[in-house]
Short mmCIF file of C-alpha atoms in Angstrom, two decimals:
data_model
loop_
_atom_site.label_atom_id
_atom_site.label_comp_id
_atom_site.label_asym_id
_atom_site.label_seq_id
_atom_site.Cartn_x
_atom_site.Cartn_y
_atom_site.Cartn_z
CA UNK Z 1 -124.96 62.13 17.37
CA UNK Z 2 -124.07 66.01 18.03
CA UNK Z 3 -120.50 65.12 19.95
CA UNK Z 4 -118.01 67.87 19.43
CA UNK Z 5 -114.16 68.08 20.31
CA UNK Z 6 -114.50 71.56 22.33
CA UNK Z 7 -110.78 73.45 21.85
CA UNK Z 8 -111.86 76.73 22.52
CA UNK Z 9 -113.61 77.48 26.11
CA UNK Z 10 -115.64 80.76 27.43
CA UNK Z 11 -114.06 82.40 30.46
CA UNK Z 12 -117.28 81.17 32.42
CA UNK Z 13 -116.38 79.21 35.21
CA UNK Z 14 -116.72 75.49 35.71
CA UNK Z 15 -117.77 75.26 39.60
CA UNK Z 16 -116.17 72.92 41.98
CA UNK Z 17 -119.98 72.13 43.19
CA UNK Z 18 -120.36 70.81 39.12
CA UNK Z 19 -117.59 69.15 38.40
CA UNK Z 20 -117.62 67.01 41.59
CA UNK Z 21 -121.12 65.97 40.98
CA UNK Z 22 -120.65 64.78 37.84
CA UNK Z 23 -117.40 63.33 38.97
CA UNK Z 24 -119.92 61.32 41.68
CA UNK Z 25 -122.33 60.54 38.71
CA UNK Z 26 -119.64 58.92 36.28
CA UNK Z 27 -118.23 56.54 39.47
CA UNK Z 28 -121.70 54.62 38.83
CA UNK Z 29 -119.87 53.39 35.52
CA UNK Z 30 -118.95 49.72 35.07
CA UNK Z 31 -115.90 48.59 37.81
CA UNK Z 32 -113.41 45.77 37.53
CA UNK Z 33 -114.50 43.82 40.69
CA UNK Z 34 -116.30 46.91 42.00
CA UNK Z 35 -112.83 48.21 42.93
CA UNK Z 36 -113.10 51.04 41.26
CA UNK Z 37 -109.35 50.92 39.73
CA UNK Z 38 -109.00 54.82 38.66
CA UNK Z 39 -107.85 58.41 40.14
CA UNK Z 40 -108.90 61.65 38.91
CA UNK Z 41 -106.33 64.50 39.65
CA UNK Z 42 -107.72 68.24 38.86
CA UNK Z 43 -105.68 71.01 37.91
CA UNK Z 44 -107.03 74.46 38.10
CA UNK Z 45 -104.24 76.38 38.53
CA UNK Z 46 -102.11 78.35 35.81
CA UNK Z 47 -99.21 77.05 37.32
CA UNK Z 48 -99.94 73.33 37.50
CA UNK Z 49 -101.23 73.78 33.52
CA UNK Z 50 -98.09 75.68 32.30
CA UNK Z 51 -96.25 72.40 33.66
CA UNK Z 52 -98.38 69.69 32.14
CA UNK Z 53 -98.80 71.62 28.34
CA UNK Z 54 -95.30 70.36 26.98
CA UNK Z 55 -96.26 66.74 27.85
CA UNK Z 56 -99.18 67.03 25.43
CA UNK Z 57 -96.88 68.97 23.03
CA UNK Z 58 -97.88 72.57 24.14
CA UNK Z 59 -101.37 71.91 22.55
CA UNK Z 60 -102.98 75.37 23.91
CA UNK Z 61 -106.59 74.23 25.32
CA UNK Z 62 -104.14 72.70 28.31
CA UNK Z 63 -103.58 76.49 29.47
CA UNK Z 64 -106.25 77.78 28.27
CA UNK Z 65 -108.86 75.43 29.57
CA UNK Z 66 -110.36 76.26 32.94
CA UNK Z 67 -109.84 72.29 34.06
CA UNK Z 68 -107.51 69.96 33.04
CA UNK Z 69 -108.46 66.23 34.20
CA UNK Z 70 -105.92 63.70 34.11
CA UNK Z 71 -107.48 60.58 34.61
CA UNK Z 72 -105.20 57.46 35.72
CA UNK Z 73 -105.07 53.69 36.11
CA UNK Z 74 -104.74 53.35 39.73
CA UNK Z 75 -103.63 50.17 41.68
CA UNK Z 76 -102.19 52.03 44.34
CA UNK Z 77 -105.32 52.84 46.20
CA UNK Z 78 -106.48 49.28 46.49
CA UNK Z 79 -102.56 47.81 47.11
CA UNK Z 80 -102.49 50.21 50.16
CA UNK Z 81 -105.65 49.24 51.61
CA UNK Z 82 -105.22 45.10 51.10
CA UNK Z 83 -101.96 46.00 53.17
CA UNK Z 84 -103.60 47.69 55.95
CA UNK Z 85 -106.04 44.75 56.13
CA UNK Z 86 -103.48 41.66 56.29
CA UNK Z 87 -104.37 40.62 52.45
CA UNK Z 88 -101.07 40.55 50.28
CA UNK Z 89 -101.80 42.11 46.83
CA UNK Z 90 -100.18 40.81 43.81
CA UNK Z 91 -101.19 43.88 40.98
CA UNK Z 92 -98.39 45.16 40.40
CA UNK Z 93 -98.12 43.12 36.86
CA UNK Z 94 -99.29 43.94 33.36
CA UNK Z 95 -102.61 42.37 33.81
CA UNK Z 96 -103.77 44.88 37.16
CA UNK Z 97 -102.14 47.57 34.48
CA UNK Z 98 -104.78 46.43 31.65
CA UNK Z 99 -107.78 45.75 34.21
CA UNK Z 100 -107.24 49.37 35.71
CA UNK Z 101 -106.56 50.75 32.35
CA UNK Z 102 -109.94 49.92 31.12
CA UNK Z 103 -111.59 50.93 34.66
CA UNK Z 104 -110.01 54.48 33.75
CA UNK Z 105 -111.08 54.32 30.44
CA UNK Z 106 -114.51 53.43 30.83
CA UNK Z 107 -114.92 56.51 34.25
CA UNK Z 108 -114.01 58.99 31.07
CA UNK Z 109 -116.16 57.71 28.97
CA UNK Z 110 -119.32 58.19 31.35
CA UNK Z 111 -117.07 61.42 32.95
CA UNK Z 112 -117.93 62.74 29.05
CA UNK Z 113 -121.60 61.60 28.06
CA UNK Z 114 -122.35 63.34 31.41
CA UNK Z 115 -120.35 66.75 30.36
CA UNK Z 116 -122.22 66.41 27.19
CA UNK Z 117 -125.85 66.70 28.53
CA UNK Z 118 -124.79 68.89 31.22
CA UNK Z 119 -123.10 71.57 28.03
CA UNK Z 120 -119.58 71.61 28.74
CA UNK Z 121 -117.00 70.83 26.40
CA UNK Z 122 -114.08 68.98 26.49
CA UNK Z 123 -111.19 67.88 24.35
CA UNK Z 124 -109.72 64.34 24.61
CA UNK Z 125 -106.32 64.29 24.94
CA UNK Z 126 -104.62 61.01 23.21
CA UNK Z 127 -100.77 62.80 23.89
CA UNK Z 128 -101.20 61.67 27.75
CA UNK Z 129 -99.71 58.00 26.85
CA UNK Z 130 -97.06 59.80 24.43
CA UNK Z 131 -94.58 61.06 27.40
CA UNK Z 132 -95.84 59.66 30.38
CA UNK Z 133 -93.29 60.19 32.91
CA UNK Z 134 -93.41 63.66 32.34
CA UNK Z 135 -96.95 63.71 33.73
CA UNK Z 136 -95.73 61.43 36.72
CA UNK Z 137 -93.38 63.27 37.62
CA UNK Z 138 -95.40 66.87 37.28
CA UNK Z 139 -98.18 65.24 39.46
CA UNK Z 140 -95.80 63.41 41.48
CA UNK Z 141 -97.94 59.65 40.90
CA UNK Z 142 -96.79 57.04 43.40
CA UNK Z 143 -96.21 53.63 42.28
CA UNK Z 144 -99.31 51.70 40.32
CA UNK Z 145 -100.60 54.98 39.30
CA UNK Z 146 -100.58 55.54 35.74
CA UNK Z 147 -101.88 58.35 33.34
CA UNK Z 148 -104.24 56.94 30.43
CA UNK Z 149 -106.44 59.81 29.78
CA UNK Z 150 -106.75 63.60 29.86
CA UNK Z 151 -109.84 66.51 28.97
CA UNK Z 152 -109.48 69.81 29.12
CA UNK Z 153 -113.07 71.15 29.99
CA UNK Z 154 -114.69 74.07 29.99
CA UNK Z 155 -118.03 75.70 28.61
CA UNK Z 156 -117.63 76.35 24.82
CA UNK Z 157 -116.66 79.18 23.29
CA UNK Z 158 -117.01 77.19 19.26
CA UNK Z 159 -119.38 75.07 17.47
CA UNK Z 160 -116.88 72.71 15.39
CA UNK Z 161 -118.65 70.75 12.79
CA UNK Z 162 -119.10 67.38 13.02
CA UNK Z 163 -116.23 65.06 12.30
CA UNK Z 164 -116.91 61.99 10.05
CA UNK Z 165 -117.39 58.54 11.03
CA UNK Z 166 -116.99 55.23 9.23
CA UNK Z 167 -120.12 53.56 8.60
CA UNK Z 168 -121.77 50.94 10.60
CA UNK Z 169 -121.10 47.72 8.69
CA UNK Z 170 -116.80 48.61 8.31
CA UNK Z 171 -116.88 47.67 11.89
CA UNK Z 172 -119.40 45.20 13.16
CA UNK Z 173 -118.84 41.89 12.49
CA UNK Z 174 -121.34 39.16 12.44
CA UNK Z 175 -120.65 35.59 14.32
CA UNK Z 176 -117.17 36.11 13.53
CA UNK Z 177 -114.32 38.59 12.01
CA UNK Z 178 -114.77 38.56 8.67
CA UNK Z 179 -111.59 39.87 6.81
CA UNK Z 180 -111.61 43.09 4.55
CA UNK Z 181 -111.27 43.00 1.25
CA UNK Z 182 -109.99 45.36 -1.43
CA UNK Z 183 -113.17 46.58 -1.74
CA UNK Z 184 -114.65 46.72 1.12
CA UNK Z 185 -112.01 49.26 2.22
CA UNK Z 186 -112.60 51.08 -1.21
CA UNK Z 187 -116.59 51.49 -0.01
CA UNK Z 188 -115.79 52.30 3.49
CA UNK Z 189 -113.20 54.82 3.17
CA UNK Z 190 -114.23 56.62 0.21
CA UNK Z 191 -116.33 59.20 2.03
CA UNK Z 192 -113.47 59.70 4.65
CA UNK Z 193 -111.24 60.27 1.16
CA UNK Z 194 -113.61 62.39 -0.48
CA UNK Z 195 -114.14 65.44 2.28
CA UNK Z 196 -112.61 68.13 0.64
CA UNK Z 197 -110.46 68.80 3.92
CA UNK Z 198 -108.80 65.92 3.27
CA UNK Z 199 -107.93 66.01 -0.46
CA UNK Z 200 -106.77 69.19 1.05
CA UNK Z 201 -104.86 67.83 3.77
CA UNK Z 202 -103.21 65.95 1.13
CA UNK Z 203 -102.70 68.32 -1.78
CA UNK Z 204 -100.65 71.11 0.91
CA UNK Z 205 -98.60 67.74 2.19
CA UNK Z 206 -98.02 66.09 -1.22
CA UNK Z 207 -99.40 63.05 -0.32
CA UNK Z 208 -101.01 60.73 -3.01
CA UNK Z 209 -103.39 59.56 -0.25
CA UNK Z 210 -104.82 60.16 2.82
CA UNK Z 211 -103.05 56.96 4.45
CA UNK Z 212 -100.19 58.47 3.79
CA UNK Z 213 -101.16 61.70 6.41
CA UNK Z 214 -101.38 58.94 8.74
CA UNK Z 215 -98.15 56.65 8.00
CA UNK Z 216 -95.69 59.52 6.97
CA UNK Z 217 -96.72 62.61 8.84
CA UNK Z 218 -99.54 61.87 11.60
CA UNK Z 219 -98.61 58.63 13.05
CA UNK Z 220 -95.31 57.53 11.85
CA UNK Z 221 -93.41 53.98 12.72
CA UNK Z 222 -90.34 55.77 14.24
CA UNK Z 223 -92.76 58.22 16.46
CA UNK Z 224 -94.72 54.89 17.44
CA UNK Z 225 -91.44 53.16 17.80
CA UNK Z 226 -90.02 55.59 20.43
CA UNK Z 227 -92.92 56.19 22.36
CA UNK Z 228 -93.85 52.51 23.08
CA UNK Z 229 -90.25 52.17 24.35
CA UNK Z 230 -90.83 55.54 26.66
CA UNK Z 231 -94.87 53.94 27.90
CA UNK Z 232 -93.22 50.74 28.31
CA UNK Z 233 -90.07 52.05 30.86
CA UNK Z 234 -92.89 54.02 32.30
CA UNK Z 235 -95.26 51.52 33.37
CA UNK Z 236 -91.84 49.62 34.37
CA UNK Z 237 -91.02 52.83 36.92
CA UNK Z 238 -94.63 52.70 38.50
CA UNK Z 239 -94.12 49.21 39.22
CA UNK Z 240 -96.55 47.52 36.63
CA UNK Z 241 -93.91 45.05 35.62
#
């Protein structure tokens, strides 16, 4: 209940001896088959961070940050070692993408809750599935390795406020799905409507609603358009299709 997105980091470092416990720690998270289907590659170095920021649009915690994680779906690992052991693997196909996806997915997850009682902060980065291939080819990922997820972490240096949340009943369902109506969404997203940053948000855009941040300026159809065409020849290059 007192997560924060942490942009802003102290010049304090974040040990090797740290991070690669709780690195341990978070590998005791849920596993597809107990295969473990995810890579972690660390970047410390200005260098290394000056070459990742424009994949994640220049956002500045990526140099700034003391560590930048980039966490990946990774069916290369396992592929090499049912190879060396006379089993023929057969993951390179959009399912082994989507089971090691989720693998990835859920190691961040507990990678976070563990930053989170330890004190660090950390910034999710959504931009890693935006331009893919420029992170493959930055970090030089072999086939049936895949970025899905990226923090910047360090120890924080700001104490954002808390960012709202829709309530409980807009998204748990009963039995079965039960369908919105009118004013259902009405109740549910009036709060979100209401915070005076975002009548803001909308007043300096010109927007008669807050939807219309999201549809016209956030997350448009042509950005989403392009990008799933640039993911999808992606995850064709590492070989998951």
């Amino acid at each position: 209940m007192t997560r924060r997105t942490i942009r802003q980091y102290s010049t304090r470092e974040v040990t090797e001896e740290l991070l690669n416990r709780l690195m341990t720690e978070a590998a005791r998270t849920q596993t597809m088959g107990n295969l473990q289907l995810y890579s972690v590659v660390v970047t410390r170095s200005a260098e290394m961070k000056q070459r990742l920021a424009p994949a994640h649009f220049n956002q500045p915690m990526v140099t700034q940050a003391p560590v930048v994680l980039t966490i990946c779906a990774d069916f290369h690992r396992t592929t090499r070692w049912c190879e060396q052991r006379k089993a023929d693997p057969g993951y390179n196909n959009f399912l082994s993408y989507q089971n090691a996806a989720i693998d990835a997915l859920l190691y961040t997850q507990t990678l976070c809750c563990l930053m989170d009682e330890e004190g660090l902060g950390y910034c999710y980065l959504g931009t890693t599935v935006y331009m893919p291939q420029q992170i493959i080819d930055v970090l030089g990922l072999p086939k049936l390795v895949m970025p899905v997820a990226t923090l910047t972490v360090g120890w924080p240096a700001e104490q954002p406020a808390l960012s709202d949340r829709l309530p409980l009943e807009s998204f748990v369902h009963s039995e079965s799905y039960h369908d919105y109506t009118p004013q259902d969404i009405d109740t549910y997203y009036n709060n979100k409507e209401q915070l005076e940053e975002n009548r803001h948000f909308c007043e300096i855009n010109h927007k008669e609603t807050l939807a219309q941040i999201f549809t016209d300026i956030r997350y448009t159809r042509s950005d989403n358009e392009a990008m799933s065409a640039g993911l999808l020849e992606a995850l064709k290059h590492q070989g998951f299709f």
